[in-house]
JSON list of C-alpha atoms and ligand atoms in Angstrom, two decimals:
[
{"chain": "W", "resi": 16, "resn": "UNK", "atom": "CA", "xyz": [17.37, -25.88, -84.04]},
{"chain": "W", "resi": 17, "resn": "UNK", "atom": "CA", "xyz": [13.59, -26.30, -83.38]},
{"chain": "W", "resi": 18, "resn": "UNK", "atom": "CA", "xyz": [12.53, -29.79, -81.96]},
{"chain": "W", "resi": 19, "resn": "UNK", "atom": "CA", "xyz": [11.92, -32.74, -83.49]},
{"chain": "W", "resi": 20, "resn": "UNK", "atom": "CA", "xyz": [8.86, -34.76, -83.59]},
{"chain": "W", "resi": 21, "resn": "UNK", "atom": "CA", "xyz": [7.08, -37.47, -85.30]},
{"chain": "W", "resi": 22, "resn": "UNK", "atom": "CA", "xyz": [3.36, -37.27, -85.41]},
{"chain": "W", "resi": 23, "resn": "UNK", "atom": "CA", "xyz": [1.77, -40.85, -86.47]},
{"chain": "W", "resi": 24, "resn": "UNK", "atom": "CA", "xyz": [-1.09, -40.79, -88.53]},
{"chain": "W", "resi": 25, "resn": "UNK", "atom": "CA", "xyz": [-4.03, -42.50, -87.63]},
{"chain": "W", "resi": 26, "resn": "UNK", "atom": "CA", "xyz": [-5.47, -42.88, -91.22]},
{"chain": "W", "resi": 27, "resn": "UNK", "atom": "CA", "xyz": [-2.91, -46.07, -91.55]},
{"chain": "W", "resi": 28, "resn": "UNK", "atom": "CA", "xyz": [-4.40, -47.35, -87.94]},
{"chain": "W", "resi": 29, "resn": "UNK", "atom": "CA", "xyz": [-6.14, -50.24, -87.63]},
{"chain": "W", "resi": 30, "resn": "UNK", "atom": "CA", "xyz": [-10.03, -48.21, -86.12]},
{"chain": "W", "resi": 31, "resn": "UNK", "atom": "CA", "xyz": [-10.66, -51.35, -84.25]},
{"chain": "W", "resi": 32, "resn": "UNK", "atom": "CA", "xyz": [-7.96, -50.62, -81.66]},
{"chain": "W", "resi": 33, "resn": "UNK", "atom": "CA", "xyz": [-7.38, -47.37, -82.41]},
{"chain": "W", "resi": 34, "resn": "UNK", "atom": "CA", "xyz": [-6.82, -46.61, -78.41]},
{"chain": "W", "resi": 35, "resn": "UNK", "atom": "CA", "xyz": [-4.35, -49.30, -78.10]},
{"chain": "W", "resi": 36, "resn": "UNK", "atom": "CA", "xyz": [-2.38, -48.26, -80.96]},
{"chain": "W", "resi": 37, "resn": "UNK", "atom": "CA", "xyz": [-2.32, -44.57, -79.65]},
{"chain": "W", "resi": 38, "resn": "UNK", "atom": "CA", "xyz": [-0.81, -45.62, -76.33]},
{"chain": "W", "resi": 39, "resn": "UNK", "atom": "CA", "xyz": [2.04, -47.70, -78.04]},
{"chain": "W", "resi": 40, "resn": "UNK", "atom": "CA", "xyz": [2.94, -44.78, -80.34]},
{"chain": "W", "resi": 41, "resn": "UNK", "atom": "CA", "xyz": [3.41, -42.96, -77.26]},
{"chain": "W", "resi": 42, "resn": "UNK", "atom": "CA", "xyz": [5.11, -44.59, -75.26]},
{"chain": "W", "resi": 43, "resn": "UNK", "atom": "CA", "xyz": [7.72, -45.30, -77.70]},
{"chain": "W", "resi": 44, "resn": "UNK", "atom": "CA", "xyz": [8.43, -41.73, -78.29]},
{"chain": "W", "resi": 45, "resn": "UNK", "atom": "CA", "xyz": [5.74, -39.48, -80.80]},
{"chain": "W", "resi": 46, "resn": "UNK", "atom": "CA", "xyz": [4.70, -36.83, -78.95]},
{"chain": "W", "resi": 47, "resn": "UNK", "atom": "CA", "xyz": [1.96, -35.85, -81.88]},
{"chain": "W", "resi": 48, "resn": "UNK", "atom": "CA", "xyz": [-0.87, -37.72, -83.22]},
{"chain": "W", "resi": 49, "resn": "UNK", "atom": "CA", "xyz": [-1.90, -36.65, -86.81]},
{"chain": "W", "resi": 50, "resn": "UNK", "atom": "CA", "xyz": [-5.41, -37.06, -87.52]},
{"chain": "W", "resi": 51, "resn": "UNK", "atom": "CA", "xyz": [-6.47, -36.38, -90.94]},
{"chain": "W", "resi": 52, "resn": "UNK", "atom": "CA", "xyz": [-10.09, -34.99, -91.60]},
{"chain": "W", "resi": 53, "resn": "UNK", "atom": "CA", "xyz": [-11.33, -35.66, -95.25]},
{"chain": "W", "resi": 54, "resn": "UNK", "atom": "CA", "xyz": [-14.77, -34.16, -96.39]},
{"chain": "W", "resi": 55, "resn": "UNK", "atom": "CA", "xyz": [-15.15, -35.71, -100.05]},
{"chain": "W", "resi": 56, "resn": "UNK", "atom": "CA", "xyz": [-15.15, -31.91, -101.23]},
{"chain": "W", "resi": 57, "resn": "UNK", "atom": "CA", "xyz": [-11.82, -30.85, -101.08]},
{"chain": "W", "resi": 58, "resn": "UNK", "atom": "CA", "xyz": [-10.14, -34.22, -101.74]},
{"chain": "W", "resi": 59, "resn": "UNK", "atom": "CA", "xyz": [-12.01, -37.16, -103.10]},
{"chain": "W", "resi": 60, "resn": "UNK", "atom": "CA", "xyz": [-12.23, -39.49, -99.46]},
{"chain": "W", "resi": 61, "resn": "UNK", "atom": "CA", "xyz": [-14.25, -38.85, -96.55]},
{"chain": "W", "resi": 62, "resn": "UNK", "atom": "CA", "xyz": [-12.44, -40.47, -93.64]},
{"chain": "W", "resi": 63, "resn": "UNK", "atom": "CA", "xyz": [-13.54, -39.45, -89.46]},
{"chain": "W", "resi": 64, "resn": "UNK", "atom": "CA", "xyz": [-14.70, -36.17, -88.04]},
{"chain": "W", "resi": 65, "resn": "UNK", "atom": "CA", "xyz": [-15.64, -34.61, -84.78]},
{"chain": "W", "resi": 66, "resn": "UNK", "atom": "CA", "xyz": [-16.99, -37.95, -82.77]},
{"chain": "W", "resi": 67, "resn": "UNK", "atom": "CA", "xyz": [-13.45, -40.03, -83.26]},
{"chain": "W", "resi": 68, "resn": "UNK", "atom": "CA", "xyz": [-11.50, -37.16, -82.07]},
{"chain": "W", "resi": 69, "resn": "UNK", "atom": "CA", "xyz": [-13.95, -36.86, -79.02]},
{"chain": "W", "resi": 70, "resn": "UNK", "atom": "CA", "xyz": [-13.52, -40.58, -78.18]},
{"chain": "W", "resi": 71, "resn": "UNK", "atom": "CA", "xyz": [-9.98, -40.37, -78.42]},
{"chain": "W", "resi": 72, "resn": "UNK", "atom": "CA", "xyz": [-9.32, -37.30, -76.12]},
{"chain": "W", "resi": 73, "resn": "UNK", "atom": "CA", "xyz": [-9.97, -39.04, -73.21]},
{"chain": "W", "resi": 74, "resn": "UNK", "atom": "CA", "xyz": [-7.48, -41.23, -74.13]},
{"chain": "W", "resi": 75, "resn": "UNK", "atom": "CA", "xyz": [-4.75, -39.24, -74.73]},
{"chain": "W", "resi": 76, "resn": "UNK", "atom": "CA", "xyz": [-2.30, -36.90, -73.57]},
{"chain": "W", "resi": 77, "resn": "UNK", "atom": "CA", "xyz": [-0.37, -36.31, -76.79]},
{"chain": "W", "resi": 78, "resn": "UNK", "atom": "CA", "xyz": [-1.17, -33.13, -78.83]},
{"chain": "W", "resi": 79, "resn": "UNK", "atom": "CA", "xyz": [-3.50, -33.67, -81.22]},
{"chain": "W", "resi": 80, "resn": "UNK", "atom": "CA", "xyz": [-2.76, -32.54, -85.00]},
{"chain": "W", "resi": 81, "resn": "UNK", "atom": "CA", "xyz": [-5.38, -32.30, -86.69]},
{"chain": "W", "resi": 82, "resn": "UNK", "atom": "CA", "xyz": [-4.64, -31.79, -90.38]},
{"chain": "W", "resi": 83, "resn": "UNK", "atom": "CA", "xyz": [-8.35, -30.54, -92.00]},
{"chain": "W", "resi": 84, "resn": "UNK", "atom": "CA", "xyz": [-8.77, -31.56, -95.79]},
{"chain": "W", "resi": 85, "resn": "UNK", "atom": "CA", "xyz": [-12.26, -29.50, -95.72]},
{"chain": "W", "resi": 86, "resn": "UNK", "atom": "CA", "xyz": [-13.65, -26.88, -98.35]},
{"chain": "W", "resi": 87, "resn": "UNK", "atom": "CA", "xyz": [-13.59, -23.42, -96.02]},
{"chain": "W", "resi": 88, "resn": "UNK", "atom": "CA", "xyz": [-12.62, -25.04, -92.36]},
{"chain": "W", "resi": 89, "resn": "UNK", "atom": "CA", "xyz": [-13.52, -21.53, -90.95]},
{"chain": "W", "resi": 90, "resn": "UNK", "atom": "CA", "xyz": [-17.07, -23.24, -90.65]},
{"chain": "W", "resi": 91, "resn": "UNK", "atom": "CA", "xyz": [-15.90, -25.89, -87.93]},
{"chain": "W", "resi": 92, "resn": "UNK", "atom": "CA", "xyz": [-12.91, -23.98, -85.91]},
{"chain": "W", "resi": 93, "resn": "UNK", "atom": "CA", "xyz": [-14.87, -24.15, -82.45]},
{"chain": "W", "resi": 94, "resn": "UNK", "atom": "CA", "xyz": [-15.87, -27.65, -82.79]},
{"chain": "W", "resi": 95, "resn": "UNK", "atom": "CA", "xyz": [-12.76, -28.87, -83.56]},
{"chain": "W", "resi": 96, "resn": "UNK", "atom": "CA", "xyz": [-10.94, -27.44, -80.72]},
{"chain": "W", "resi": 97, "resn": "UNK", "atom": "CA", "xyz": [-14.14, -28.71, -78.38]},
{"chain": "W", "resi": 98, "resn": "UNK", "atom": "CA", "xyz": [-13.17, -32.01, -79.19]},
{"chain": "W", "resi": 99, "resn": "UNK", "atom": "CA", "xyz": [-9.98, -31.92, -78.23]},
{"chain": "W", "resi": 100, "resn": "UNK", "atom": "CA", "xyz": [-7.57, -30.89, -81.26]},
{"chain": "W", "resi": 101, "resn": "UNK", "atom": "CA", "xyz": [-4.60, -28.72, -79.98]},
{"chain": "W", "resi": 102, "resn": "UNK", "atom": "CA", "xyz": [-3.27, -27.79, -83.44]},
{"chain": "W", "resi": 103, "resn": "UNK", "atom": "CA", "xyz": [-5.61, -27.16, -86.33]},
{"chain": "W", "resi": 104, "resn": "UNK", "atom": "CA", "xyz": [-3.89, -26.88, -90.25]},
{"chain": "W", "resi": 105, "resn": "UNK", "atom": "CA", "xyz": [-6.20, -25.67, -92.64]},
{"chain": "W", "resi": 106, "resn": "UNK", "atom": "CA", "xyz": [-5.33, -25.60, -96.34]},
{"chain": "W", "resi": 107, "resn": "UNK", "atom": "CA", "xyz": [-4.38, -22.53, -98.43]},
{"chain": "W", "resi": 108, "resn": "UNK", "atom": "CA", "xyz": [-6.40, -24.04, -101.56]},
{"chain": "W", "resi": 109, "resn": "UNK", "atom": "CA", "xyz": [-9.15, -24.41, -99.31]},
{"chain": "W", "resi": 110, "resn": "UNK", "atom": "CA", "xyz": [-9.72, -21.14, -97.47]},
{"chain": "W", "resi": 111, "resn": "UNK", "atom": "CA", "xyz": [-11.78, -17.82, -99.06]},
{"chain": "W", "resi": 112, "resn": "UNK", "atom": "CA", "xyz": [-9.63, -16.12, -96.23]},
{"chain": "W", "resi": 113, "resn": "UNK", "atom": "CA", "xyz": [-6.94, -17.90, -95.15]},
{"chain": "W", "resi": 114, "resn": "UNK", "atom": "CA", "xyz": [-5.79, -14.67, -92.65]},
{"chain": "W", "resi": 115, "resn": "UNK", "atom": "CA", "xyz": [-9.03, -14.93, -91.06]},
{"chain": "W", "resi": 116, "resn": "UNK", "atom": "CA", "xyz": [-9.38, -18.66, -90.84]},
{"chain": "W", "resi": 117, "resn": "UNK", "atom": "CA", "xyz": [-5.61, -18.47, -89.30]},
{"chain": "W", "resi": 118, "resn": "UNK", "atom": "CA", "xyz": [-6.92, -15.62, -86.48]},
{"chain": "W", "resi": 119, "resn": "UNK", "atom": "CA", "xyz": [-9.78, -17.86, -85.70]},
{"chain": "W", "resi": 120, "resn": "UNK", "atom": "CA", "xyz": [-7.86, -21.22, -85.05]},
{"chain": "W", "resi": 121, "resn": "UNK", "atom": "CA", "xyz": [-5.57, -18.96, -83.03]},
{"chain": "W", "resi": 122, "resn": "UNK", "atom": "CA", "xyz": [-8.67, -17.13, -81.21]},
{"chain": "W", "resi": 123, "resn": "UNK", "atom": "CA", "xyz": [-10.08, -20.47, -80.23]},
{"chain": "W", "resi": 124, "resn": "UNK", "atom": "CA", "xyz": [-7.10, -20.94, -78.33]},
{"chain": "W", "resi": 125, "resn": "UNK", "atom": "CA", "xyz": [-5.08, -23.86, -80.64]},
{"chain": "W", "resi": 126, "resn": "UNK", "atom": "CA", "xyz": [-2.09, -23.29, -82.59]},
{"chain": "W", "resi": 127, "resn": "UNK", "atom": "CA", "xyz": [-2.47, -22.59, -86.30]},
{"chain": "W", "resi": 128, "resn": "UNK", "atom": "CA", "xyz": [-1.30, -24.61, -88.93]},
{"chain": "W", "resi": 129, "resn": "UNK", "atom": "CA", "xyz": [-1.49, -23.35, -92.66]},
{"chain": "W", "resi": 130, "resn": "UNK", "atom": "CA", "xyz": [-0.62, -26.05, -95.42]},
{"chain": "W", "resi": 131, "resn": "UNK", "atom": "CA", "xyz": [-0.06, -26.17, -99.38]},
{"chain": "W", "resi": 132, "resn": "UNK", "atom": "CA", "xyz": [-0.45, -29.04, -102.03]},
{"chain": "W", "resi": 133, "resn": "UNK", "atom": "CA", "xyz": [2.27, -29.79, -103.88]},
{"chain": "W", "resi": 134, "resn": "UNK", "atom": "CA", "xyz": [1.75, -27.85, -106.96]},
{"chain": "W", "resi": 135, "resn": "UNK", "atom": "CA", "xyz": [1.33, -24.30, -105.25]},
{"chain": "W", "resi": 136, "resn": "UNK", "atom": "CA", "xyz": [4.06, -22.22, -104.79]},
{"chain": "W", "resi": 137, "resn": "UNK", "atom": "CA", "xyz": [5.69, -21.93, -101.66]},
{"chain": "W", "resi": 138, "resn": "UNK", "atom": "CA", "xyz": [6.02, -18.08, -101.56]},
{"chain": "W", "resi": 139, "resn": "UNK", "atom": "CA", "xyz": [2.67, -18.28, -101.29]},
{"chain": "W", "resi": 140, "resn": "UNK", "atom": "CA", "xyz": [3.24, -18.87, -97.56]},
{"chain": "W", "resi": 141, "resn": "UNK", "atom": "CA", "xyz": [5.06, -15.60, -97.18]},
{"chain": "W", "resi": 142, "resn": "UNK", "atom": "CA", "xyz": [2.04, -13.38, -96.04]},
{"chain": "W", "resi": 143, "resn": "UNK", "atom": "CA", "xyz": [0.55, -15.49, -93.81]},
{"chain": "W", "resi": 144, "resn": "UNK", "atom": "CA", "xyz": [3.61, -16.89, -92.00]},
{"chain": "W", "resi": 145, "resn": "UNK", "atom": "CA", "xyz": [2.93, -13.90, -89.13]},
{"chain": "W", "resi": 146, "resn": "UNK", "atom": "CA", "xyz": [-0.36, -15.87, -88.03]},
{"chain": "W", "resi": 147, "resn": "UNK", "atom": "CA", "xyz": [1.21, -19.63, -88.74]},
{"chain": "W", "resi": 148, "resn": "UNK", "atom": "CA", "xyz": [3.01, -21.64, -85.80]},
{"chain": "W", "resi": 149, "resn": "UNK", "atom": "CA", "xyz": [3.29, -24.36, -88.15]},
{"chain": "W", "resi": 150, "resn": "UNK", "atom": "CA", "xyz": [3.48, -24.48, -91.83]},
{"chain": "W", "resi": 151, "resn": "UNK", "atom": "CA", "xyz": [2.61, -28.26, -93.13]},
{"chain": "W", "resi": 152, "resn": "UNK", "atom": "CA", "xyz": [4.11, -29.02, -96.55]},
{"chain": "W", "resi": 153, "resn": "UNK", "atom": "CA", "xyz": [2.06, -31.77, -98.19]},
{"chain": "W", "resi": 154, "resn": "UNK", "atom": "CA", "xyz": [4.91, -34.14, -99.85]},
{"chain": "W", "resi": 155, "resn": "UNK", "atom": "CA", "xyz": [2.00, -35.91, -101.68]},
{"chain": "W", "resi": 156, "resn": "UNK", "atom": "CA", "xyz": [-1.60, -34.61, -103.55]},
{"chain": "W", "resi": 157, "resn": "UNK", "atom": "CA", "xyz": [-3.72, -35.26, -100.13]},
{"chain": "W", "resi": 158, "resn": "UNK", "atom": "CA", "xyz": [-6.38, -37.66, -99.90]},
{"chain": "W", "resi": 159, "resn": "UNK", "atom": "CA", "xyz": [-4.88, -40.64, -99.58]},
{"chain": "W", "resi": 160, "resn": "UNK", "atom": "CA", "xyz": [-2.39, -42.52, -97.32]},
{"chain": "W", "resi": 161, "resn": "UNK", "atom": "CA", "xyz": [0.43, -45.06, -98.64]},
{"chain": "W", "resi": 162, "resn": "UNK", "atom": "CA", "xyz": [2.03, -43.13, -101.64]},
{"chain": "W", "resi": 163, "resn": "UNK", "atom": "CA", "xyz": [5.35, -42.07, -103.03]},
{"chain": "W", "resi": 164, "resn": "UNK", "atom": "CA", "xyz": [6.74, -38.64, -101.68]},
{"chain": "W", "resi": 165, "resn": "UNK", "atom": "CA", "xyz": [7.57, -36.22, -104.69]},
{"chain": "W", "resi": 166, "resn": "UNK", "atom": "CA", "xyz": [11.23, -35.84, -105.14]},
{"chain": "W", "resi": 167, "resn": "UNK", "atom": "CA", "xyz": [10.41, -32.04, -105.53]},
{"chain": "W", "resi": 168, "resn": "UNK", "atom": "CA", "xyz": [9.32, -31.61, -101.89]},
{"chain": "W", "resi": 169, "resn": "UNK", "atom": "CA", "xyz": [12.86, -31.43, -100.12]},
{"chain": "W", "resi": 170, "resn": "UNK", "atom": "CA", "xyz": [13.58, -28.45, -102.43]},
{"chain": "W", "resi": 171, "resn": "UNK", "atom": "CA", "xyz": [10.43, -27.54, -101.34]},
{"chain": "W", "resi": 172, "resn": "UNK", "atom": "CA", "xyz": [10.86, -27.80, -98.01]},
{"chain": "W", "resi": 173, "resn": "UNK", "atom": "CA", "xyz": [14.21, -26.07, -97.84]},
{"chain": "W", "resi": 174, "resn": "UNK", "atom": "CA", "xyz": [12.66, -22.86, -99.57]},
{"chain": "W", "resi": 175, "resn": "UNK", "atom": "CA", "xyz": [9.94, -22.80, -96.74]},
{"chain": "W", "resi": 176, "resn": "UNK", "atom": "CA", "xyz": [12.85, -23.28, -94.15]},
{"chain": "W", "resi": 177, "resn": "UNK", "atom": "CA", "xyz": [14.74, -20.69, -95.27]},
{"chain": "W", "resi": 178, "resn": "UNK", "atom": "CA", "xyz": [11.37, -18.47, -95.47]},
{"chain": "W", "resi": 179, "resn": "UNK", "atom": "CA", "xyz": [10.98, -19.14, -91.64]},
{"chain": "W", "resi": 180, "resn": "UNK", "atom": "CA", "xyz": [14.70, -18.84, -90.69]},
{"chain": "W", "resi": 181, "resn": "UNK", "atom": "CA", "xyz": [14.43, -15.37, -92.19]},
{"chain": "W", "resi": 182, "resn": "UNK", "atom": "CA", "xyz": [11.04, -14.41, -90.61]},
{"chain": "W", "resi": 183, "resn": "UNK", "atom": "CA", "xyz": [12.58, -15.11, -87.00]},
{"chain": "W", "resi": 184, "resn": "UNK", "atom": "CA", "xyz": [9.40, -16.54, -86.26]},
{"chain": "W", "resi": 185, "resn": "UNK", "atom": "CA", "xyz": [9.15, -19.63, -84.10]},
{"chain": "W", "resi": 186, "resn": "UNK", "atom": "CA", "xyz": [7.20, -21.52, -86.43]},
{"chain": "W", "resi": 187, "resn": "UNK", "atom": "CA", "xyz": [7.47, -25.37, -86.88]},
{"chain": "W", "resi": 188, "resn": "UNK", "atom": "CA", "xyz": [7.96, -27.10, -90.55]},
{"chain": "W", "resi": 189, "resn": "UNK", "atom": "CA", "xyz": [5.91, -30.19, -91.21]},
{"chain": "W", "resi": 190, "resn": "UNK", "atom": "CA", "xyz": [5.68, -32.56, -93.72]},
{"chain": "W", "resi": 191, "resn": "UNK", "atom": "CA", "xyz": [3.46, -34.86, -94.47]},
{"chain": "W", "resi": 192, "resn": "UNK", "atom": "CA", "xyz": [3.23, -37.81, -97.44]},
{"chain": "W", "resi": 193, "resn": "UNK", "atom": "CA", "xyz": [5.62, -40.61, -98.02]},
{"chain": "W", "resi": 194, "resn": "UNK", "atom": "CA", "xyz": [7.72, -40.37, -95.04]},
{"chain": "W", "resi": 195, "resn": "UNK", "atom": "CA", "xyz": [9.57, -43.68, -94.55]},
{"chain": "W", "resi": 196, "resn": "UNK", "atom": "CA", "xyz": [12.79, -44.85, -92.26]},
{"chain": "W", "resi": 197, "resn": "UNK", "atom": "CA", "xyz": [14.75, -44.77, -95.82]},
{"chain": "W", "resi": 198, "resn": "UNK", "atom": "CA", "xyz": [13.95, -41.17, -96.51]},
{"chain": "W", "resi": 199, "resn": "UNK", "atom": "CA", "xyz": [13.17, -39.34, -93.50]},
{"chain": "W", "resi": 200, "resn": "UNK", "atom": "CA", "xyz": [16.84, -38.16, -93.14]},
{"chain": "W", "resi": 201, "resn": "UNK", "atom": "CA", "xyz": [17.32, -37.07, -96.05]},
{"chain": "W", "resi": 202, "resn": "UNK", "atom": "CA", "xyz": [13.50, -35.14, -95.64]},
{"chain": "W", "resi": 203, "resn": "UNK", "atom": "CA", "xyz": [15.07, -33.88, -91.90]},
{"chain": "W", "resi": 204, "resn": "UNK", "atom": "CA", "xyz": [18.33, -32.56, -93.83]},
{"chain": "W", "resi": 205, "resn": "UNK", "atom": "CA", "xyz": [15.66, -30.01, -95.34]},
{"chain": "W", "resi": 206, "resn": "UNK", "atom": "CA", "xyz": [15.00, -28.40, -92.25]},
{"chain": "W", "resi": 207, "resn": "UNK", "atom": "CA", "xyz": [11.80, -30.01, -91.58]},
{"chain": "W", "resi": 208, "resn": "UNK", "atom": "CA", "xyz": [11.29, -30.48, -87.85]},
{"chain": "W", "resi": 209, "resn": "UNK", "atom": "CA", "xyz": [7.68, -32.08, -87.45]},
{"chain": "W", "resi": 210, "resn": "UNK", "atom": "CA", "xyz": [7.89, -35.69, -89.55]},
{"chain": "W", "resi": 211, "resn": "UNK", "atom": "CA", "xyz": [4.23, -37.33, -90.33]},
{"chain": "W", "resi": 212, "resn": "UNK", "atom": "CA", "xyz": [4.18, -41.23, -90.93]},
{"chain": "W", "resi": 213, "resn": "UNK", "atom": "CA", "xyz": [0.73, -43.13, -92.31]},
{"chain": "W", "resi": 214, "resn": "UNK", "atom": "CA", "xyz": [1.61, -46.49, -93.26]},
{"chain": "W", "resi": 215, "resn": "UNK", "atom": "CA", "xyz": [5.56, -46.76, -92.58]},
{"chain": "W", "resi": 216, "resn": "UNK", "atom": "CA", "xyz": [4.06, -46.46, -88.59]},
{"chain": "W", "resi": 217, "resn": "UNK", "atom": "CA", "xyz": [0.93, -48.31, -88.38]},
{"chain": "W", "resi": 218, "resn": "UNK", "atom": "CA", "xyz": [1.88, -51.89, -89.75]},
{"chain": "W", "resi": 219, "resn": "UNK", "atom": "CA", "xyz": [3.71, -52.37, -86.53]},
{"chain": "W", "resi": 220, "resn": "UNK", "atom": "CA", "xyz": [3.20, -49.19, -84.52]},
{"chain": "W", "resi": 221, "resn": "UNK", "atom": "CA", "xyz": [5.31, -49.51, -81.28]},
{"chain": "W", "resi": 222, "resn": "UNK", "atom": "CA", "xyz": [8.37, -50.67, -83.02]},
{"chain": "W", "resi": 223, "resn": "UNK", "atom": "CA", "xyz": [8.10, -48.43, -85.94]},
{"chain": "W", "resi": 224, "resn": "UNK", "atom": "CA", "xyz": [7.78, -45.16, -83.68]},
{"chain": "W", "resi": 225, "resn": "UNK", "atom": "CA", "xyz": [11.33, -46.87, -82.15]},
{"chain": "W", "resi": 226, "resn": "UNK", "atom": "CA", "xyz": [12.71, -46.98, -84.96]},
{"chain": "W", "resi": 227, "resn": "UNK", "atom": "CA", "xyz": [12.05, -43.23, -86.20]},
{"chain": "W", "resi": 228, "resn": "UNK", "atom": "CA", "xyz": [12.75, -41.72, -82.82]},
{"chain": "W", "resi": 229, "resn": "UNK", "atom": "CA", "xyz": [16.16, -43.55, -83.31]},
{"chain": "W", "resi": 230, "resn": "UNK", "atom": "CA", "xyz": [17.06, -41.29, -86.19]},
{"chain": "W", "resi": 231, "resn": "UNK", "atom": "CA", "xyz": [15.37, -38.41, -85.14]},
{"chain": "W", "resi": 232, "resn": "UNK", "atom": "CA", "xyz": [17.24, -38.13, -81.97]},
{"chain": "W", "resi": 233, "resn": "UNK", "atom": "CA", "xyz": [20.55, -39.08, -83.30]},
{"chain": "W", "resi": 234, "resn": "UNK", "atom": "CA", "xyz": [20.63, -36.25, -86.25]},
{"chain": "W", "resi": 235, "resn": "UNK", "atom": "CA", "xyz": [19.28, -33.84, -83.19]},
{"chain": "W", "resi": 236, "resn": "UNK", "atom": "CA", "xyz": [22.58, -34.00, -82.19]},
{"chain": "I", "resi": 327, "resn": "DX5", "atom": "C1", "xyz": [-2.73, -37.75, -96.93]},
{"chain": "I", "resi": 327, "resn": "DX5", "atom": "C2", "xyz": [-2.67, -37.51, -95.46]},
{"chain": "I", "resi": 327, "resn": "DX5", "atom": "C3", "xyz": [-1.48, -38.10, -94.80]},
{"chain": "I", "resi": 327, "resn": "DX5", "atom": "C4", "xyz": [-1.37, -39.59, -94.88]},
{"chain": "I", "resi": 327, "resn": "DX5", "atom": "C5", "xyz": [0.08, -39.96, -94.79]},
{"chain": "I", "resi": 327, "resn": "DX5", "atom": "O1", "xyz": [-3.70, -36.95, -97.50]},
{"chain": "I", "resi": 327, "resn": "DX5", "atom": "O2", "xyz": [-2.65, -36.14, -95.19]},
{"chain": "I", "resi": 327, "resn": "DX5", "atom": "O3", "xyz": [-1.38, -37.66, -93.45]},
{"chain": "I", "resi": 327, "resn": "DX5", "atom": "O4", "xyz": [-2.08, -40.25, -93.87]},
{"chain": "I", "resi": 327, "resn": "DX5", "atom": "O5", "xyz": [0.20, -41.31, -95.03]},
{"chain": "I", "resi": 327, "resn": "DX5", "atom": "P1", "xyz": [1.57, -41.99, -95.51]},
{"chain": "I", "resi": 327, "resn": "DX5", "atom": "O6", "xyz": [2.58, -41.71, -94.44]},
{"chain": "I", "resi": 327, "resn": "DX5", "atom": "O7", "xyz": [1.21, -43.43, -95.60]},
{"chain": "I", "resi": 327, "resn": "DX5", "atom": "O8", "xyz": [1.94, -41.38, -96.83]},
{"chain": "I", "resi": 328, "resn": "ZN", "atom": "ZN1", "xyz": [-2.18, -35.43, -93.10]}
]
C-alpha cells in the first residue's frame, strides 16, 4: 500500500503568519505542504508565485508541493525548483506538451506531478503515467479554495488507482478539493494516498492536521 500523507494547503492560511502556521502543520504530522500557484489565465485567481515559496524554504523542511494552475508551466520549470519546490504538478488542460513539460520537471531534478480537472477523462492519464510520480486528481474545478468535492471524483479516483495498480509504477494518487474529516475516508477507500486540505486545515491548523493524521494512520493499518 503506498504511504499516506496529508499535504495542507496554504491558500486557506492566514499570509500574516504563514511561517508559524507551517511549523504547527508539521509538527503535528503533514509531511507535505501544498502550495497552489494561480496565474489569472488558466483559472480566474492569481494567488503567490516564486518570492513566497523562496521565503518559505528557509523555513521548512517538509516537501514542498507545488500544484501550478499556469497556462504552459514549461515556461517556469527551473525557477520553480530554484525556489525550493520538490514536486511540481502541472495540468493536462494546460500543457501544449504535457510529455515534455513532464521530462523537464523530472530533468530539473523534482518529481513530476501531472493533474486533470474534473470534467476530463481519466484515461487521459494513461500515456503519460510512465513520466508521472504523482497523478493529482482535482475533486473540484480549480481556482478556488472552500468548495464542495464532486461526488463523481471517488469513482474517479478508483479508475486512476486501478490505472496505476496495473502500470506497476510507483506513482502516488492525490487529490485535491473538498477534503474534510467527514469524507476523507471514504476519499482514502478510493485508493488515494496523498490527501490535500484548504480550509478544513487552516481554521485551526495544529489540531486539524491531529485530527487527519488520526484517520490516516488508523485506516494504514
Ligand atoms: C483549488 C486548489 C486547492 C484548494 C483546496 O484550486 O487547488 O488546493 O486550496 O482547498 P479546500 O481544501 O478548501 O477545498
Ligand atoms: Zn491545489
Amino acid at each position: 500500500m503506498r504511504k499516506r500523507i496529508l499535504s495542507p494547503s496554504i491558500l486557506a492560511a492566514d499570509f500574516a503568519g504563514l511561517g508559524s502556521q507551517i511549523r504547527e502543520i508539521r509538527e503535528a504530522g503533514a509531511e507535505y505542504v501544498h502550495i497552489d500557484v494561480m496565474d489569472g489565465l488558466f483559472v480566474p485567481s492569481i494567488s503567490f508565485g516564486m518570492p513566497v515559496i523562496k521565503s518559505l524554504r528557509p523555513v521548512s523542511d517538509l516537501a514542498f508541493d507545488v500544484h501550478l494552475m499556469i497556462q504552459e508551466p514549461v515556461r517556469y520549470i527551473e525557477e520553480f525548483r530554484d525556489c525550493g519546490a520538490d514536486i511540481l504538478t502541472v495540468h493536462y488542460e494546460a500543457c501544449e506538451d504535457v510529455a515534455g513539460t513532464l521530462r523537464a520537471i523530472r530533468e530539473a531534478g523534482m518529481r513530476s506531478g501531472l493533474s486533470i480537472k474534473p470534467k476530463t477523462p481519466t484515461t487521459v492519464l494513461k500515456d503519460y503515467l510512465n513520466l508521472c510520480d504523482m497523478v493529482l486528481l482535482m475533486s473540484v474545478e480549480p481556482g478556488f479554495g472552500g468548495q464542495k468535492l464532486i461526488s463523481s471524483s471517488y469513482e474517479r479516483a478508483r479508475e486512476i488507482d486501478q490505472m496505476i495498480s496495473a502500470s506497476d509504477l510507483p506513482i502516488d494518487l492525490e487529490i485535491d478539493g473538498g477534503i474534510n474529516l467527514d469524507n476523507v475516508q471514504q476519499v482514502l477507500d478510493t485508493g488515494v494516498n496523498v490527501i490535500v486540505a484548504g480550509s478544513a486545515v487552516f481554521k485551526n491548523p495544529g489540531y486539524n492536521t491531529r485530527q487527519f493524521m488520526k484517520i490516516l494512520n488508523q485506516s494504514q493499518l
